[in-house]
Short mmCIF file of C-alpha atoms and ligand atoms in Angstrom, two decimals:
data_model
loop_
_atom_site.label_atom_id
_atom_site.label_comp_id
_atom_site.label_asym_id
_atom_site.label_seq_id
_atom_site.Cartn_x
_atom_site.Cartn_y
_atom_site.Cartn_z
CA MET A 135 131.96 85.43 130.34
CA LYS A 136 129.22 85.93 127.75
CA CYS A 137 125.98 87.90 127.81
CA LYS A 138 123.17 85.68 129.09
CA LEU A 139 120.74 86.96 126.49
CA CYS A 140 122.77 87.29 123.28
CA GLU A 141 126.10 85.51 123.98
CA ASN A 142 128.11 88.59 123.06
CA ASN A 143 131.56 88.76 124.76
CA ASN A 144 131.76 92.50 125.00
CA LEU A 145 130.70 93.21 128.60
CA SER A 146 131.71 96.23 130.62
CA THR A 147 131.56 96.54 134.40
CA ILE A 148 129.33 99.44 135.43
CA TYR A 149 128.83 99.04 139.20
CA THR A 150 130.38 97.01 142.02
CA VAL A 151 129.57 96.45 145.70
CA PRO A 152 131.47 93.74 147.57
CA ASN A 153 130.09 91.51 150.35
CA VAL A 154 126.37 92.17 150.32
CA PRO A 155 123.95 89.74 152.01
CA ILE A 156 122.74 86.97 149.70
CA PHE A 157 119.20 87.52 151.01
CA GLN A 158 118.22 91.07 151.99
CA ASN A 159 114.68 90.02 152.79
CA LYS A 160 115.55 87.48 155.45
CA VAL A 161 115.42 88.48 159.10
CA TYR A 162 117.15 86.72 161.98
CA ALA A 163 116.39 85.92 165.62
CA THR A 164 119.69 87.24 167.01
CA VAL A 165 122.25 89.89 166.09
CA SER A 166 125.07 87.36 165.82
CA GLU A 167 123.03 85.09 163.55
CA ALA A 168 122.28 88.12 161.34
CA GLN A 169 125.95 89.13 161.25
CA ASN A 170 127.21 85.70 160.25
CA ILE A 171 125.13 85.21 157.13
CA MET A 172 126.53 84.41 153.70
CA THR A 173 127.51 87.34 151.52
CA GLY A 174 128.35 87.74 147.84
CA ASN A 175 129.57 90.42 145.44
CA VAL A 176 127.49 92.57 143.15
CA THR A 177 129.41 93.20 139.93
CA LEU A 178 127.01 94.61 137.36
CA VAL A 179 128.12 94.24 133.77
CA MET A 180 126.40 95.58 130.67
CA CYS A 181 126.34 93.92 127.26
CA SER A 182 127.36 96.28 124.44
CA ASN A 183 125.14 94.42 121.96
CA CYS A 184 121.73 94.01 123.62
CA GLY A 185 122.08 96.34 126.63
CA PHE A 186 121.32 93.62 129.16
CA ILE A 187 122.73 94.23 132.66
CA PHE A 188 123.47 91.40 135.09
CA ASN A 189 125.54 90.49 138.13
CA ALA A 190 128.58 88.62 136.80
CA ASP A 191 129.35 87.34 140.34
CA PHE A 192 125.90 85.87 140.94
CA ASP A 193 125.97 82.26 142.16
CA ARG A 194 122.57 80.63 141.91
CA ASN A 195 123.71 77.76 144.13
CA ALA A 196 123.85 80.22 147.03
CA MET A 197 120.13 80.92 146.73
CA ASN A 198 117.65 79.07 148.90
CA TYR A 199 114.22 80.64 149.17
CA ASP A 200 112.97 79.02 152.38
CA ALA A 201 110.32 79.87 154.96
CA GLN A 202 112.55 82.54 156.57
CA TYR A 203 112.25 84.50 153.34
CA GLN A 204 109.85 87.40 153.92
CA ASN A 205 108.92 89.33 150.82
CA GLU A 206 105.26 90.18 151.16
CA GLN A 207 104.66 93.78 150.13
CA ALA A 208 100.92 93.24 150.24
CA HIS A 209 100.88 94.36 153.91
CA SER A 210 100.87 97.92 152.62
CA LEU A 211 97.62 99.59 151.60
CA TYR A 212 99.43 101.47 148.86
CA PHE A 213 100.72 98.22 147.40
CA LYS A 214 97.25 96.64 147.58
CA LYS A 215 95.96 99.63 145.64
CA TYR A 216 98.65 99.01 143.03
CA LEU A 217 97.62 95.36 142.68
CA LEU A 218 94.03 96.50 142.14
CA GLU A 219 95.24 98.77 139.34
CA LEU A 220 97.03 95.79 137.86
CA ILE A 221 93.76 93.86 137.98
CA ASP A 222 92.12 96.73 136.07
CA LEU A 223 94.86 96.38 133.44
CA PHE A 224 94.22 92.62 133.26
CA THR A 225 90.50 93.33 132.77
CA GLU A 226 91.23 95.91 130.08
CA LYS A 227 93.43 93.35 128.28
CA LYS A 228 90.54 90.84 128.49
CA PHE A 229 92.63 88.35 130.48
CA HIS A 230 89.45 87.14 132.20
CA GLU A 231 88.68 85.25 128.99
CA MET A 232 91.95 83.33 129.33
CA ARG A 233 93.26 80.37 131.30
CA ILE A 234 96.07 81.95 133.28
CA ILE A 235 99.09 80.33 134.91
CA GLU A 236 101.10 82.43 137.33
CA ILE A 237 104.68 81.16 137.64
CA GLY A 238 106.47 82.10 140.88
CA CYS A 239 103.23 83.12 142.60
CA GLY A 240 104.87 83.26 146.07
CA LYS A 241 102.30 83.08 148.83
CA GLY A 242 99.53 83.52 146.26
CA TYR A 243 98.35 86.96 147.33
CA PHE A 244 97.92 88.33 143.80
CA LEU A 245 96.54 85.00 142.61
CA GLU A 246 93.79 85.13 145.24
CA MET A 247 92.97 88.70 144.20
CA LEU A 248 92.70 87.58 140.59
CA ARG A 249 90.42 84.68 141.52
CA LYS A 250 88.17 86.97 143.60
CA ASN A 251 87.86 89.15 140.52
CA GLY A 252 86.73 86.26 138.35
CA PHE A 253 89.99 85.29 136.63
CA ASP A 254 90.74 81.63 135.92
CA VAL A 255 94.24 81.29 137.35
CA THR A 256 96.46 78.48 138.63
CA GLY A 257 99.73 79.25 140.41
CA PHE A 258 103.06 77.45 140.50
CA ASP A 259 105.66 77.92 143.21
CA PRO A 260 107.98 75.21 144.57
CA ALA A 261 108.33 77.11 147.87
CA TYR A 262 104.55 77.45 148.44
CA GLU A 263 103.50 76.36 151.93
CA GLY A 264 99.78 77.16 152.09
CA ASP A 265 96.78 75.00 151.23
CA SER A 266 95.20 76.77 148.25
CA PRO A 267 93.82 74.21 145.78
CA TYR A 268 94.78 76.63 143.01
CA ILE A 269 98.52 76.59 143.71
CA VAL A 270 100.81 73.73 142.64
CA ARG A 271 103.95 73.26 144.75
CA ASP A 272 106.22 72.64 141.78
CA TYR A 273 108.15 74.26 138.94
CA TYR A 274 106.02 74.76 135.85
CA SER A 275 107.10 72.41 133.03
CA GLU A 276 105.86 70.40 130.03
CA LYS A 277 104.31 68.04 132.56
CA TYR A 278 101.54 70.65 132.91
CA LEU A 279 100.90 71.21 129.19
CA HIS A 280 97.40 69.74 129.67
CA LEU A 281 96.42 72.85 131.66
CA ASN A 282 96.29 74.58 128.27
CA ALA A 283 97.31 78.00 129.48
CA ASP A 284 96.43 80.96 127.26
CA LEU A 285 98.50 83.33 129.36
CA ILE A 286 101.59 82.92 131.52
CA VAL A 287 102.01 85.58 134.20
CA LEU A 288 105.54 86.16 135.47
CA ARG A 289 105.65 88.93 138.04
CA HIS A 290 108.92 89.92 139.74
CA THR A 291 110.51 86.60 138.96
CA LEU A 292 112.72 87.06 135.89
CA GLU A 293 115.08 89.44 137.72
CA HIS A 294 115.92 86.58 140.14
CA ILE A 295 116.74 83.97 137.50
CA ASP A 296 120.34 83.22 136.56
CA ALA A 297 119.63 82.25 132.93
CA PRO A 298 116.54 84.30 132.02
CA LEU A 299 116.38 83.48 128.31
CA LYS A 300 116.81 79.76 128.92
CA PHE A 301 114.06 79.97 131.54
CA LEU A 302 111.69 81.72 129.10
CA ARG A 303 112.51 79.21 126.37
CA GLY A 304 111.59 76.43 128.82
CA ILE A 305 108.19 78.07 129.37
CA ALA A 306 107.68 78.57 125.62
CA HIS A 307 108.24 74.81 125.13
CA ALA A 308 105.75 73.95 127.86
CA VAL A 309 102.71 75.82 126.51
CA SER A 310 100.28 75.29 123.65
CA SER A 311 100.68 77.42 120.53
CA GLY A 312 99.15 80.86 120.77
CA ALA A 313 99.93 81.28 124.48
CA GLN A 314 101.00 84.73 125.59
CA ILE A 315 103.23 85.90 128.42
CA PHE A 316 102.88 88.89 130.74
CA ILE A 317 106.21 89.78 132.36
CA GLU A 318 106.58 92.37 135.12
CA VAL A 319 110.06 93.45 136.29
CA PRO A 320 111.67 96.48 137.94
CA SER A 321 112.84 99.17 135.52
CA PHE A 322 116.57 99.91 135.46
CA GLU A 323 115.83 103.33 133.95
CA TRP A 324 113.85 104.13 137.10
CA ILE A 325 116.78 103.00 139.30
CA LEU A 326 119.14 105.34 137.43
CA GLU A 327 116.67 108.20 137.36
CA LYS A 328 116.13 107.94 141.13
CA ARG A 329 119.84 107.10 141.64
CA ALA A 330 118.43 104.19 143.64
CA PHE A 331 121.57 102.31 144.74
CA TRP A 332 119.38 100.58 147.37
CA ASP A 333 117.50 98.84 144.54
CA ILE A 334 120.59 96.96 143.38
CA PHE A 335 121.08 93.82 145.45
CA TYR A 336 122.22 90.23 145.24
CA GLU A 337 118.81 88.59 144.88
CA HIS A 338 118.23 90.57 141.70
CA CYS A 339 120.83 89.16 139.35
CA ASN A 340 119.22 90.80 136.26
CA TYR A 341 118.44 94.46 135.51
CA PHE A 342 116.25 95.12 132.49
CA THR A 343 115.75 98.31 130.56
CA PHE A 344 112.67 98.98 128.45
CA GLU A 345 114.71 98.11 125.36
CA SER A 346 116.73 95.17 126.65
CA ILE A 347 113.64 93.22 127.70
CA ALA A 348 111.95 93.95 124.37
CA SER A 349 115.01 92.58 122.55
CA LEU A 350 113.95 89.10 123.72
CA PHE A 351 110.84 89.07 121.52
CA GLN A 352 110.19 89.74 117.84
CA GLU A 353 107.16 91.76 118.79
CA SER A 354 105.72 92.92 122.10
CA GLU A 355 103.55 95.47 123.83
CA GLN A 356 105.08 97.34 126.78
CA GLY A 357 104.09 99.75 129.49
CA LEU A 358 105.21 101.28 132.77
CA LEU A 359 103.62 100.53 136.15
CA PHE A 360 103.78 101.70 139.80
CA ASN A 361 104.92 105.28 139.05
CA ASN A 362 107.42 103.98 136.45
CA GLN A 363 109.24 101.83 139.01
CA TYR A 364 108.10 98.64 137.27
CA MET A 365 107.45 97.79 133.65
CA TYR A 366 105.51 95.11 131.84
CA LEU A 367 105.83 93.32 128.56
CA LEU A 368 103.06 91.34 126.86
CA ALA A 369 104.03 89.08 123.98
CA ASP A 370 103.19 85.92 122.15
CA LEU A 371 105.53 83.17 123.43
CA SER A 372 106.07 82.04 119.84
CA ASP A 373 107.74 85.44 119.27
CA LEU A 374 110.48 84.64 121.81
CA ARG A 375 113.86 84.82 120.07
CA GLU A 376 116.67 82.23 120.24
CA GLN A 377 118.98 85.10 121.17
CA ALA A 378 118.29 88.70 122.14
CA ALA A 379 118.45 91.15 119.23
CA PRO A 380 120.83 94.14 119.29
CA ALA A 381 119.36 97.02 121.26
CA ASN A 382 120.32 100.35 122.71
CA ALA A 383 123.23 100.07 125.16
CA THR A 384 124.10 103.72 125.61
CA LEU A 385 123.95 103.84 129.39
CA THR A 386 126.76 106.13 130.44
CA ASN A 387 129.12 105.95 133.39
CA PHE A 388 127.87 109.42 134.18
CA GLU A 389 124.49 108.07 135.31
CA VAL A 390 126.15 105.46 137.52
CA SER A 391 128.51 108.06 139.00
CA LYS A 392 125.46 110.17 139.93
CA MET A 393 124.17 107.16 141.83
CA LEU A 394 127.48 106.80 143.72
CA GLU A 395 127.38 110.49 144.51
CA LEU A 396 123.97 110.00 146.14
CA LEU A 397 125.37 107.11 148.19
CA ARG A 398 128.01 109.51 149.53
CA PHE A 399 125.33 112.10 150.40
CA CYS A 400 123.27 109.41 152.14
CA ARG A 401 126.25 108.37 154.28
CA GLU A 402 126.71 112.01 155.31
CA PHE A 403 122.99 112.30 156.10
CA VAL A 404 123.00 109.18 158.28
CA GLN A 405 126.13 110.32 160.14
CA SER A 406 124.61 113.72 160.86
CA HIS A 407 121.27 112.23 162.06
CA SER A 408 122.57 109.80 164.65
CA GLY A 409 119.81 107.73 166.27
CA MET A 410 117.58 108.03 163.22
CA LEU A 411 115.10 105.38 162.07
CA VAL A 412 114.67 103.92 158.61
CA TRP A 413 111.09 103.11 157.58
CA GLY A 414 111.01 99.91 155.56
CA ALA A 415 113.00 96.73 156.28
CA GLY A 416 112.63 95.26 152.81
CA ALA A 417 115.49 94.85 150.39
CA LYS A 418 115.75 98.64 149.99
CA GLY A 419 115.98 99.45 153.70
CA VAL A 420 118.43 96.64 154.35
CA THR A 421 120.67 97.62 151.42
CA PHE A 422 120.52 101.25 152.51
CA ALA A 423 121.47 100.41 156.12
CA SER A 424 124.20 98.06 154.97
CA LEU A 425 125.82 100.66 152.67
CA THR A 426 125.42 103.73 154.88
CA ASP A 427 125.83 102.28 158.39
CA PRO A 428 127.69 98.94 158.12
CA ASN A 429 128.87 99.02 161.76
CA ARG A 430 125.52 100.03 163.26
CA ASN A 431 126.77 103.35 164.63
CA TYR A 432 124.03 105.74 163.49
CA ILE A 433 120.73 104.06 162.56
CA SER A 434 118.92 102.94 165.73
CA SER A 435 116.33 100.64 164.10
CA LEU A 436 114.31 99.91 161.00
CA VAL A 437 110.50 100.22 161.20
CA ASP A 438 108.34 97.75 159.31
CA ILE A 439 104.63 96.96 159.21
CA ASN A 440 105.25 93.27 158.49
CA PRO A 441 104.72 91.48 161.85
CA GLU A 442 106.98 88.62 160.80
CA LYS A 443 109.95 90.98 160.63
CA GLN A 444 109.33 92.80 163.90
CA GLY A 445 111.53 91.90 166.87
CA ARG A 446 114.13 90.40 164.56
CA TYR A 447 117.42 91.57 163.03
CA ILE A 448 118.37 92.41 159.45
CA ALA A 449 121.03 90.60 157.47
CA LYS A 450 124.72 91.48 157.94
CA THR A 451 124.53 94.71 160.00
CA GLY A 452 122.17 93.30 162.65
CA HIS A 453 120.00 96.44 162.97
CA SER A 454 116.75 95.61 164.82
CA VAL A 455 113.30 95.80 163.21
CA ILE A 456 110.53 97.42 165.24
CA SER A 457 106.79 97.89 164.67
CA PRO A 458 105.16 101.30 164.10
CA ALA A 459 103.50 100.86 167.53
CA GLN A 460 106.96 100.74 169.16
CA LEU A 461 107.57 104.32 168.00
CA ALA A 462 105.64 105.24 171.17
CA ASP A 463 108.89 104.41 173.04
CA PHE A 464 110.62 107.27 171.22
CA GLU A 465 110.20 110.89 172.29
CA GLY A 466 110.64 111.88 168.68
CA GLY A 467 113.41 111.87 166.15
CA ASP A 468 114.22 111.51 162.49
CA ILE A 469 112.64 108.94 160.20
CA LEU A 470 113.88 108.31 156.69
CA VAL A 471 111.20 106.80 154.43
CA MET A 472 112.66 104.29 151.98
CA ASN A 473 109.86 104.41 149.43
CA ASP A 474 108.24 107.75 148.52
CA ASN A 475 105.16 105.87 147.40
CA TYR A 476 104.37 105.07 151.04
CA TYR A 477 105.05 108.57 152.41
CA GLN A 478 101.42 109.63 152.97
CA GLU A 479 100.52 106.31 154.51
CA ILE A 480 103.38 106.71 157.02
CA GLN A 481 102.55 110.36 157.65
CA LYS A 482 99.09 109.28 158.81
CA GLN A 483 100.54 106.67 161.17
CA ILE A 484 102.81 109.15 162.99
CA LYS A 485 100.33 112.04 163.01
CA GLY A 486 100.61 114.26 166.08
CA ARG A 487 103.97 112.79 167.15
CA ARG A 488 107.30 114.59 167.26
CA PHE A 489 109.02 112.92 164.36
CA ASN A 490 110.72 114.56 161.40
CA LEU A 491 109.91 112.62 158.27
CA TYR A 492 112.45 112.63 155.44
CA THR A 493 112.29 111.16 151.97
CA LEU A 494 115.34 110.04 150.07
CA GLY A 495 114.51 112.76 147.56
CA ALA A 496 115.34 115.33 150.27
CA ILE A 497 118.95 114.10 150.42
CA GLN A 498 120.95 115.87 147.72
ZN1 ZN B 608 123.64 90.83 125.19
#
């Protein structure tokens, strides 16, 4: 196997987890349906030349983003606030003077926010099911060159794509000269710093570092977002390289072993807090439950504010998802919050009730 960005053969395996659900974000109507879903292996390899990290066992043919796929973080106030900050960044960068195309716009939540704030944006998503006149239910291609985009926005998409450089080259061929691209992806440095094993899952086949993503372009501007959890890159599409340039690949096994150590601590925590709840049934919560309580012995349920997940069951383990309102059925207990960024929001929701709230940071 060769590196998908620079074709170098020198790849080393840095992290493996067998049999994870293909889709962490899907929820199921029954426990048995949830338990019988397709699984795949996560085998992260790192390229010694450009530092790119990807899942060598990823099979894109297994992926099917259908209507059961629930990945709308916009239900959270904290996340809405983040999107507003992103709009401020877009304003600061003078993107309102540009014709924007958002590729992989999902349900169009961010696109609608951009439009409300005066941006000229058209979205593309083959899985789109709504009726917005500003979203095209298709893949973006040369067919749409006449839209004359000045800026391509690619948020949380590139980490899902099997051949990321080929995909970017396709976009570069389908825009007029002078077009720029704004890419937003999770930061692998943040995952290592937080030892966030729950942020490594099958749907994300690519893991970028600040340097490995920059190695794709001759020149770019970069920054960190969402408390360093995400990063962005802004570049001219004509600066996209044919192959990624050599970059820093000094990630050590030590950092990965620290992450595995935290997984062990988390298993111990879950076992000693039997009956506990996990707040957040997104990819993080599902990966956490799957790795710490695969046989559903300790975690009673996952709590999620997304109504489309409530009353259903998470992939593989079959833990149930309940609403915050259903916490009234509990006399009290332990709740582990999957994302520190939402801690205060959750604290408000359980105010005056007999719950102990824990963050992952408290598990050492
Ligand atoms: Zn490489």
